[in-house]
XYZ file of N, CA and C in Angstrom:
576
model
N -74.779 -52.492 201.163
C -74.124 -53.496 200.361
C -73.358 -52.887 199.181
N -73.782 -51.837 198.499
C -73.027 -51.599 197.696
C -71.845 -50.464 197.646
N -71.874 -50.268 198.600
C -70.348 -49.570 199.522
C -69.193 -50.309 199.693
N -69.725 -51.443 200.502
C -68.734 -52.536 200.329
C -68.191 -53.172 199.010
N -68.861 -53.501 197.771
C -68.812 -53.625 196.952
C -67.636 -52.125 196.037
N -68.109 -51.349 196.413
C -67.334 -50.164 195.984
C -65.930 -50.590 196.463
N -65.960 -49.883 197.486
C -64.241 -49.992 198.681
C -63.948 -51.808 198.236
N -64.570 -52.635 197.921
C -63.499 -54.097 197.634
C -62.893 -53.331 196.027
N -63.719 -53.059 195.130
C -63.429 -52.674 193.831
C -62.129 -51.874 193.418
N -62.037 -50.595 194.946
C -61.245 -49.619 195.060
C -60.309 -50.350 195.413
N -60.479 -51.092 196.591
C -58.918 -52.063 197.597
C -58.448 -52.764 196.251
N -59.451 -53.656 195.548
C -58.538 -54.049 194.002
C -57.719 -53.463 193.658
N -58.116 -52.646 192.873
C -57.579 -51.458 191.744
C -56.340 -51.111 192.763
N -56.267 -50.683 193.626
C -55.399 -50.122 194.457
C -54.307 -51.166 194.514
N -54.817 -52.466 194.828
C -53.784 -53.611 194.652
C -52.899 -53.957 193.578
N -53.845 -54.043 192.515
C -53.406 -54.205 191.284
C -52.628 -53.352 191.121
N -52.837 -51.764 191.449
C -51.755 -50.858 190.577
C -50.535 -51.664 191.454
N -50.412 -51.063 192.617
C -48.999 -52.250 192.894
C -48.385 -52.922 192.845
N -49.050 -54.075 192.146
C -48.208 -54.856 191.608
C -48.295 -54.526 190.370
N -48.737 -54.339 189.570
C -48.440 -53.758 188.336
C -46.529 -53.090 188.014
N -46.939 -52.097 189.340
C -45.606 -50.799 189.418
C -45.020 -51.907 189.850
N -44.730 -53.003 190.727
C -43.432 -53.714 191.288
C -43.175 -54.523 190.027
N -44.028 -55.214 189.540
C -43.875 -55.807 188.088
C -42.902 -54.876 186.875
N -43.190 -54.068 186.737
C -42.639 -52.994 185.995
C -41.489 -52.495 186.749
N -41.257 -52.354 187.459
C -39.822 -51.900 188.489
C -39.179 -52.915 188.240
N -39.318 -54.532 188.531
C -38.509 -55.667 188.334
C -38.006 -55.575 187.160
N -39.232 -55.541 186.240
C -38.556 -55.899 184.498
C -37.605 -54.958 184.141
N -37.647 -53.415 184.397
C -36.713 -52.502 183.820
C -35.639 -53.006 184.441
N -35.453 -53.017 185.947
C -33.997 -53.359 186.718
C -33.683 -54.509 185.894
N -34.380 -55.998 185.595
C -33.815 -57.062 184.929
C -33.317 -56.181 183.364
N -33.590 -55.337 182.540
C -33.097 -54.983 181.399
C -32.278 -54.475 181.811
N -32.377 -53.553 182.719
C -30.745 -52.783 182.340
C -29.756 -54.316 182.813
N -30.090 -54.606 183.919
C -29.006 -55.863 184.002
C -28.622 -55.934 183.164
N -29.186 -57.233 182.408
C -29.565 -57.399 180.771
C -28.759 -56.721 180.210
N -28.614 -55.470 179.563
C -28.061 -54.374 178.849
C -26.774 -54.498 179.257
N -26.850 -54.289 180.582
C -24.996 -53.954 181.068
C -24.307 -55.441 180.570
N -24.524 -56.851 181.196
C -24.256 -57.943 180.858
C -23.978 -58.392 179.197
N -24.973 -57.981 178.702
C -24.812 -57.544 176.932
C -23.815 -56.751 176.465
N -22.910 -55.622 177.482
C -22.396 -54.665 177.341
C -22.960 -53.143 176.461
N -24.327 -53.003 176.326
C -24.815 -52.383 175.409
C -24.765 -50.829 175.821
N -25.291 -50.848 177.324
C -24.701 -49.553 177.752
C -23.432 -49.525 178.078
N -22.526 -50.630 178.317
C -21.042 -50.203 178.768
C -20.678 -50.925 178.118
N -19.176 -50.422 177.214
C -18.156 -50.966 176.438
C -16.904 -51.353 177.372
N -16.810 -52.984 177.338
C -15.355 -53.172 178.125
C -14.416 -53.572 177.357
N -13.541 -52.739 177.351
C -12.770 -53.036 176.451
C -10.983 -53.770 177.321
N -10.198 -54.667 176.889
C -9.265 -55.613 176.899
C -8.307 -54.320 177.438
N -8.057 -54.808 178.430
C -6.890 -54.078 179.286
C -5.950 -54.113 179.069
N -4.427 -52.987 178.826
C -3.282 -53.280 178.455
C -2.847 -54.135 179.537
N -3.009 -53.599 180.831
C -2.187 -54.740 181.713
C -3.246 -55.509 182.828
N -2.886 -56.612 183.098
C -3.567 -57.323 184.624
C -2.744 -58.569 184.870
N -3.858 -58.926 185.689
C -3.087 -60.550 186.669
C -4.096 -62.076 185.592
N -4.515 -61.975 184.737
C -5.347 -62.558 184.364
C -4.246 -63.238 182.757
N -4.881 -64.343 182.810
C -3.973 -65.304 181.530
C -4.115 -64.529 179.879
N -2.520 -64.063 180.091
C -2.980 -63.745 178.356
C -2.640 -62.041 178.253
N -2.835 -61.569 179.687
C -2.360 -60.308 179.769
C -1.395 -59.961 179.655
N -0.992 -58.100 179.728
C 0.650 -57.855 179.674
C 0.610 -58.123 181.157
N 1.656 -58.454 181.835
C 1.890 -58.277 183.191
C 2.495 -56.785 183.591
N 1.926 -56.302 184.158
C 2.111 -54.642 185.252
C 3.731 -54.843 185.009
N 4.067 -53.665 184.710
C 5.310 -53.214 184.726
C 5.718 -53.018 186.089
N 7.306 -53.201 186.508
C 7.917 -52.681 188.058
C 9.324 -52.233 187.734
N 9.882 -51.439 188.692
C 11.276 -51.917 188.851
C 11.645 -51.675 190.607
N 12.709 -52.804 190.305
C 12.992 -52.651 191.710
C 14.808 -53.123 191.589
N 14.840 -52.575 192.976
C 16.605 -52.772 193.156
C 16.406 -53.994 193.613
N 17.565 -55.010 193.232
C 17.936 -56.375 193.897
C 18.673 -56.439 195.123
N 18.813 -57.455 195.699
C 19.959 -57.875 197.018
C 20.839 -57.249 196.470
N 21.336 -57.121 195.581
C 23.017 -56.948 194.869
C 23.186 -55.582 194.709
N 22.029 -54.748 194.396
C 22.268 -53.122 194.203
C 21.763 -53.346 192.760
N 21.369 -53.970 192.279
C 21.285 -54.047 190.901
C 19.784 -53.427 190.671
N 19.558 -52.754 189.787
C 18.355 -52.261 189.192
C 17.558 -53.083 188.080
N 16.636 -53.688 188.560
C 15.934 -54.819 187.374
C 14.277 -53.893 187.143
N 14.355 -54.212 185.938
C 12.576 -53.626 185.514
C 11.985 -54.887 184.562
N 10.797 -55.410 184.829
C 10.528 -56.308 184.396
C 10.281 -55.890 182.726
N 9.959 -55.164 182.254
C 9.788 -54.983 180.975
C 11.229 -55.260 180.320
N 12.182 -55.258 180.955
C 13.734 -55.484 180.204
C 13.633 -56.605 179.605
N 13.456 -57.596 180.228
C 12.938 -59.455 179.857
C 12.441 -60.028 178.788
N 11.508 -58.731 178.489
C 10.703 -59.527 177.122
C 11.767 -59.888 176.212
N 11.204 -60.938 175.862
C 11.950 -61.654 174.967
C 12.852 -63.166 175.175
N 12.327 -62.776 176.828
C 12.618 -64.210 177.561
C 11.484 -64.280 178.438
N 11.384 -65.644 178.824
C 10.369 -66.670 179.660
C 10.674 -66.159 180.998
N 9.881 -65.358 181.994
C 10.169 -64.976 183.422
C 9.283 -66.132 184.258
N 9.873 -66.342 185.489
C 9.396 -66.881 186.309
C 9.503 -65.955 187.773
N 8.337 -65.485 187.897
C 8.106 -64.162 189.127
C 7.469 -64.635 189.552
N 8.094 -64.806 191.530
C 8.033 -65.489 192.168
C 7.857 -64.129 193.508
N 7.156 -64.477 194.369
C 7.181 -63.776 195.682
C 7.420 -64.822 196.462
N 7.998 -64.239 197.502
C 8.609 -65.329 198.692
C 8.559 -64.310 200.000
N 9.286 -64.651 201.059
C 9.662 -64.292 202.016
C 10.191 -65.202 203.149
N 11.418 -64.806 204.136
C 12.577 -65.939 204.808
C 11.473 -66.744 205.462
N 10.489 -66.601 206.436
C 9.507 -67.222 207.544
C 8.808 -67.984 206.900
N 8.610 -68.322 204.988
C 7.528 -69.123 205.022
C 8.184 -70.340 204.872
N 7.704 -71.149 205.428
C 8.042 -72.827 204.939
C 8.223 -73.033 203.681
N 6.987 -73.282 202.834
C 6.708 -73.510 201.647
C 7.883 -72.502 200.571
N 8.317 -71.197 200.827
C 9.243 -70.925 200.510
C 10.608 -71.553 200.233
N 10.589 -71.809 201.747
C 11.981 -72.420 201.908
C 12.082 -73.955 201.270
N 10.966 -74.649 201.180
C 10.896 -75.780 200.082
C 10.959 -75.899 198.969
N 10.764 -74.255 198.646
C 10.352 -74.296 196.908
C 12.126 -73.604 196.730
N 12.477 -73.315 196.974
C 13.821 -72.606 196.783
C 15.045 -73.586 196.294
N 15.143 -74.363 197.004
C 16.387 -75.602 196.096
C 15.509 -76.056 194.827
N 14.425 -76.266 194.580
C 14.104 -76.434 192.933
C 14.392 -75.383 192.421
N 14.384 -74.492 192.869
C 14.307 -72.926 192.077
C 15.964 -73.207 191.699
N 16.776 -73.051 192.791
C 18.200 -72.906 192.276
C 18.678 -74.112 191.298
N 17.925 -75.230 191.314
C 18.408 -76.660 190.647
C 17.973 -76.043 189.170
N 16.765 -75.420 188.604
C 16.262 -75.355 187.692
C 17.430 -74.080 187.463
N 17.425 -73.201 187.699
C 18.093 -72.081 187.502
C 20.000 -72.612 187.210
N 20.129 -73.419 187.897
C 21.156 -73.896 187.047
C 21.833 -74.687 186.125
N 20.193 -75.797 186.360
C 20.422 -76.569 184.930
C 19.826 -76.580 183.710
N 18.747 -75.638 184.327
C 17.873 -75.305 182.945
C 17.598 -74.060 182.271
N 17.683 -73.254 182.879
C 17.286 -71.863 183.045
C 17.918 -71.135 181.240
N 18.941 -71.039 181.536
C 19.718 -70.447 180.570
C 19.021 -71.159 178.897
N 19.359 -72.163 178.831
C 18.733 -73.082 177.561
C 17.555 -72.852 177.315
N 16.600 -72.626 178.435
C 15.325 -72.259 178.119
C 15.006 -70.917 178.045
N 15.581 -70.303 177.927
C 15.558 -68.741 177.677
C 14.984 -68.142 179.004
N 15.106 -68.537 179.733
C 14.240 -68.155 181.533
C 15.243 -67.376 182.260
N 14.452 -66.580 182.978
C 15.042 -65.439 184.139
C 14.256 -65.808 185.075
N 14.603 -66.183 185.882
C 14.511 -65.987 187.660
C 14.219 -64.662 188.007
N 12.943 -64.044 188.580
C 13.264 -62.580 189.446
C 12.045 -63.772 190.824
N 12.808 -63.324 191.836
C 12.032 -64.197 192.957
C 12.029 -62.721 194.120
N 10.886 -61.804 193.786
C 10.953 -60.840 194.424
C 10.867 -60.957 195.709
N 11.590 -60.512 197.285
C 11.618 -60.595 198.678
C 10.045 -59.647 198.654
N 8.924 -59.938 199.712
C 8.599 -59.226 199.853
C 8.754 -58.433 201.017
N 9.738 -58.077 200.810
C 10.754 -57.171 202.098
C 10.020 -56.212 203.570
N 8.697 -55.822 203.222
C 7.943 -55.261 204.269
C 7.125 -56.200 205.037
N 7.249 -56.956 204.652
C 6.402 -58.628 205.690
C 7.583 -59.527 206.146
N 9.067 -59.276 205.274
C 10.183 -60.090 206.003
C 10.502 -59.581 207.500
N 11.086 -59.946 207.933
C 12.173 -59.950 209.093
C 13.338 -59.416 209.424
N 13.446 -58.586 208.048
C 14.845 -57.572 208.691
C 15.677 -58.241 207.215
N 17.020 -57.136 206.769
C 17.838 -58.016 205.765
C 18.918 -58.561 206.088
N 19.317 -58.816 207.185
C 20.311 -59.789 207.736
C 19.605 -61.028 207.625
N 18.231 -61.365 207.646
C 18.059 -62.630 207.452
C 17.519 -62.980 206.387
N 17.445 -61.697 205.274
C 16.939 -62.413 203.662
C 18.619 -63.005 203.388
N 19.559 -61.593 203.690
C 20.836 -62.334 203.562
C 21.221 -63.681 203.962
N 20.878 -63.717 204.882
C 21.203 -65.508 205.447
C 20.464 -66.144 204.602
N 19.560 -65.891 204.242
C 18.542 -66.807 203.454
C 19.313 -67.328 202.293
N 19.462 -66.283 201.646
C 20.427 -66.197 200.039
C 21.164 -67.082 200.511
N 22.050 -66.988 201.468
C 23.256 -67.804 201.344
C 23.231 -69.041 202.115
N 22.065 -69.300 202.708
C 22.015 -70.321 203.137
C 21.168 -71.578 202.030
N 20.950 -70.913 201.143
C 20.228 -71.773 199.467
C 21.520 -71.428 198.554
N 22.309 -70.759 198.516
C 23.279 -70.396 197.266
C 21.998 -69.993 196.768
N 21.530 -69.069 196.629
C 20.764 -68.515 195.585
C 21.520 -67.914 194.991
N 21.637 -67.972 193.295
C 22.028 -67.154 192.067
C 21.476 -66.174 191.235
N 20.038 -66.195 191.421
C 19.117 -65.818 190.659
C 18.733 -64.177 191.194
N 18.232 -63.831 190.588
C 18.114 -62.274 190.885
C 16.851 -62.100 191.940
N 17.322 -61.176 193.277
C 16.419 -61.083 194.245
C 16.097 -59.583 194.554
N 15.201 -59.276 193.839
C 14.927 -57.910 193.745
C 13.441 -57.920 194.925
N 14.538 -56.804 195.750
C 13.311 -56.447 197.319
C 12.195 -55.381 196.893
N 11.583 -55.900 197.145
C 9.956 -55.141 197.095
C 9.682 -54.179 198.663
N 10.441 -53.297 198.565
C 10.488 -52.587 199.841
C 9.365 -51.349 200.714
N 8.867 -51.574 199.760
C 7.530 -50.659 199.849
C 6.071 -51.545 199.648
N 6.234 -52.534 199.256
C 5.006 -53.740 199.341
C 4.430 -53.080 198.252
N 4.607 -52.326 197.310
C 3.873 -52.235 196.279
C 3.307 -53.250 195.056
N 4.312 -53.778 195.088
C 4.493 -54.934 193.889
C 4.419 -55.749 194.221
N 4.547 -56.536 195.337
C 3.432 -57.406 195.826
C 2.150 -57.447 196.172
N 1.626 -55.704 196.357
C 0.151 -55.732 195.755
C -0.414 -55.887 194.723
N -0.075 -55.102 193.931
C 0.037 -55.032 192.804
C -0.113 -56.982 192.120
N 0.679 -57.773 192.145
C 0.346 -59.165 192.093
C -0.115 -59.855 192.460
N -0.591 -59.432 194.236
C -2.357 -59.703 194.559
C -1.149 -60.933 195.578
N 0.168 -60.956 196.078
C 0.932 -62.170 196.672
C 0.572 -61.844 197.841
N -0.901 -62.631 198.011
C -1.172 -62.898 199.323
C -0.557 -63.855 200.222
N -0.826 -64.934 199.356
C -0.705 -66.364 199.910
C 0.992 -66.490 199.532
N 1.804 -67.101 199.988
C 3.099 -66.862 199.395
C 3.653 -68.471 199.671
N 4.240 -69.051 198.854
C 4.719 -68.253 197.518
C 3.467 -68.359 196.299
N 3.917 -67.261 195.349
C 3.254 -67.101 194.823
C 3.970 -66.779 193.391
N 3.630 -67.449 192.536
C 4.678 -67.450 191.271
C 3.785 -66.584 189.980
N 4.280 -66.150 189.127
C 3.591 -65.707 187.640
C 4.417 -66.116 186.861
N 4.008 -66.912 185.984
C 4.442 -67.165 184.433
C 4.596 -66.334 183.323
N 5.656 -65.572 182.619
C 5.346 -64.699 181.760
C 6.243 -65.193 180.701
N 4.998 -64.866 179.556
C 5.579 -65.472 178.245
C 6.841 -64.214 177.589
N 7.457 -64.642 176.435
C 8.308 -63.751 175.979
C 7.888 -62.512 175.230
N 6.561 -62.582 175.315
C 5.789 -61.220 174.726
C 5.075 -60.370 176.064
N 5.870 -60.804 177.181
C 5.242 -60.244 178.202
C 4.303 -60.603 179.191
N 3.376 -61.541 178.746
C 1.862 -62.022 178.675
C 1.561 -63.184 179.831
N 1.015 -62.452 180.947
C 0.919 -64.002 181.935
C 0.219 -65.120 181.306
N 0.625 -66.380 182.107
C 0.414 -67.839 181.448
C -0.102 -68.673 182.417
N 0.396 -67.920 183.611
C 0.309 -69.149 184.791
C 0.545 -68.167 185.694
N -0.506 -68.547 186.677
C -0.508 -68.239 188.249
C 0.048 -69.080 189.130
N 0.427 -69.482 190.153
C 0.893 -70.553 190.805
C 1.222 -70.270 192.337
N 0.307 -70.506 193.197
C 0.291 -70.625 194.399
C 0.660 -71.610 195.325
N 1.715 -71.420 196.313
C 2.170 -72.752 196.847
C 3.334 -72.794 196.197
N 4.157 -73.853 196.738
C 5.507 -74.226 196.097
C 5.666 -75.079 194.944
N 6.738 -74.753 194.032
C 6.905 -75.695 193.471
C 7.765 -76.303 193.240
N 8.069 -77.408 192.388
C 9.345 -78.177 192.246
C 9.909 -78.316 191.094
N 11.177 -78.604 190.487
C 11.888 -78.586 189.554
C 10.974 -79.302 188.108
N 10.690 -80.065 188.151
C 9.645 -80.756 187.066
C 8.354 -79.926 186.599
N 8.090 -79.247 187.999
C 6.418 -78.302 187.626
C 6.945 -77.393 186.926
N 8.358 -77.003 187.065
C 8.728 -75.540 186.693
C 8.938 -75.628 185.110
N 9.730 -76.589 184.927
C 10.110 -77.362 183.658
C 9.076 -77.260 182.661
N 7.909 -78.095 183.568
C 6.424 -78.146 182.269
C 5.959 -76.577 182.276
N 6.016 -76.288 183.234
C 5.168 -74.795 183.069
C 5.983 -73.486 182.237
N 7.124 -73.815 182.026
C 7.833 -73.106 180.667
C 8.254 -73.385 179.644
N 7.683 -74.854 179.338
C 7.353 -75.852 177.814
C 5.864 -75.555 177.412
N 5.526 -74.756 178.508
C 4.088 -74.630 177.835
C 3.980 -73.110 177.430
N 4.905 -72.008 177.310
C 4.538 -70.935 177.367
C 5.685 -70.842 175.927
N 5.167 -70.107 175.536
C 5.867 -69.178 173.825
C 7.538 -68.533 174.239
């Protein structure tokens, strides 16, 4: 009898330490959590650039339909509306006569630039961005993204896909899907 009594005493103790150690394994992993979430072991500090409201927006440059050389940092100081598109999407091709309506009746007064970047490595060839252009009168500056960089870079999955940038650079607005002359209107009455 008192063997058994021993070996239950031992199987305890033996138990207990185990959970003890898993108890103690949990709590440290929950502190450092803890810690990191606190930022105490890691300092995050405010990024010069991202895709997030309030940021600088990522610098680019790219050549336009026209031969023209545009870099988005030129702008500051005006309201951009950066736009990804491409000829095959629908929703493109819907959002495009607001684009040119706004761009010619509002654009200028409101201190706004149009860059409605092609994303040229998912299009169809440039005989048919060309048709495109001219089958909208587009006016506005169409700078091809020919290497798909800069449409990574802006994360333009879903297309279209618009960014709002204030005159200090600073995204304001994301905007997925098309839009129309009135959305465009409010969404650059709301930006600096």
């Amino acid at each position: 009898m008192p063997k058994k009594i021993i070996g239950l005493v031992i199987l305890a103790v033996m138990i207990a330490i185990v959970i003890i150690g898993a108890v103690k394994n949990n709590t440290s992993e929950s502190e450092v959590l803890t810690n990191m979430a606190l930022g105490s072991d890691v300092d995050f500090l405010p990024t010069e650039e991202g895709l997030a409201k309030g940021e600088k927006a990522p610098d680019f440059q790219l050549t336009t339909l026209d031969g023209e050389v545009v870099t988005l940092s030129d702008y500051q100081g005006k309201k951009v509306i950066l736009n990804f598109w491409a000829t095959w999407c629908p929703p493109c091709r819907a959002e495009m006569p607001h684009m040119q309506t706004y761009f010619e009746e509002q654009a200028e007064e409101a201190n706004v630039v149009i860059l409605a970047v092609n994303l040229t490595t998912e299009d169809k060839g440039l005989k048919n961005i060309e048709n495109f252009v001219e089958e909208f009168e587009l006016e506005f500056s169409i700078p091809m993204d020919e290497k798909g960089a800069v449409g990574s870079t802006y994360q333009a999955v879903s297309i279209p896909t618009t960014y709002m940038i204030d005159t200090k650079g600073r995204i304001q607005n994301k905007i997925v899907g098309p839009m129309d002359e009135p959305m465009m209107e409010q969404l650059v009455k709301e930006m600096e």
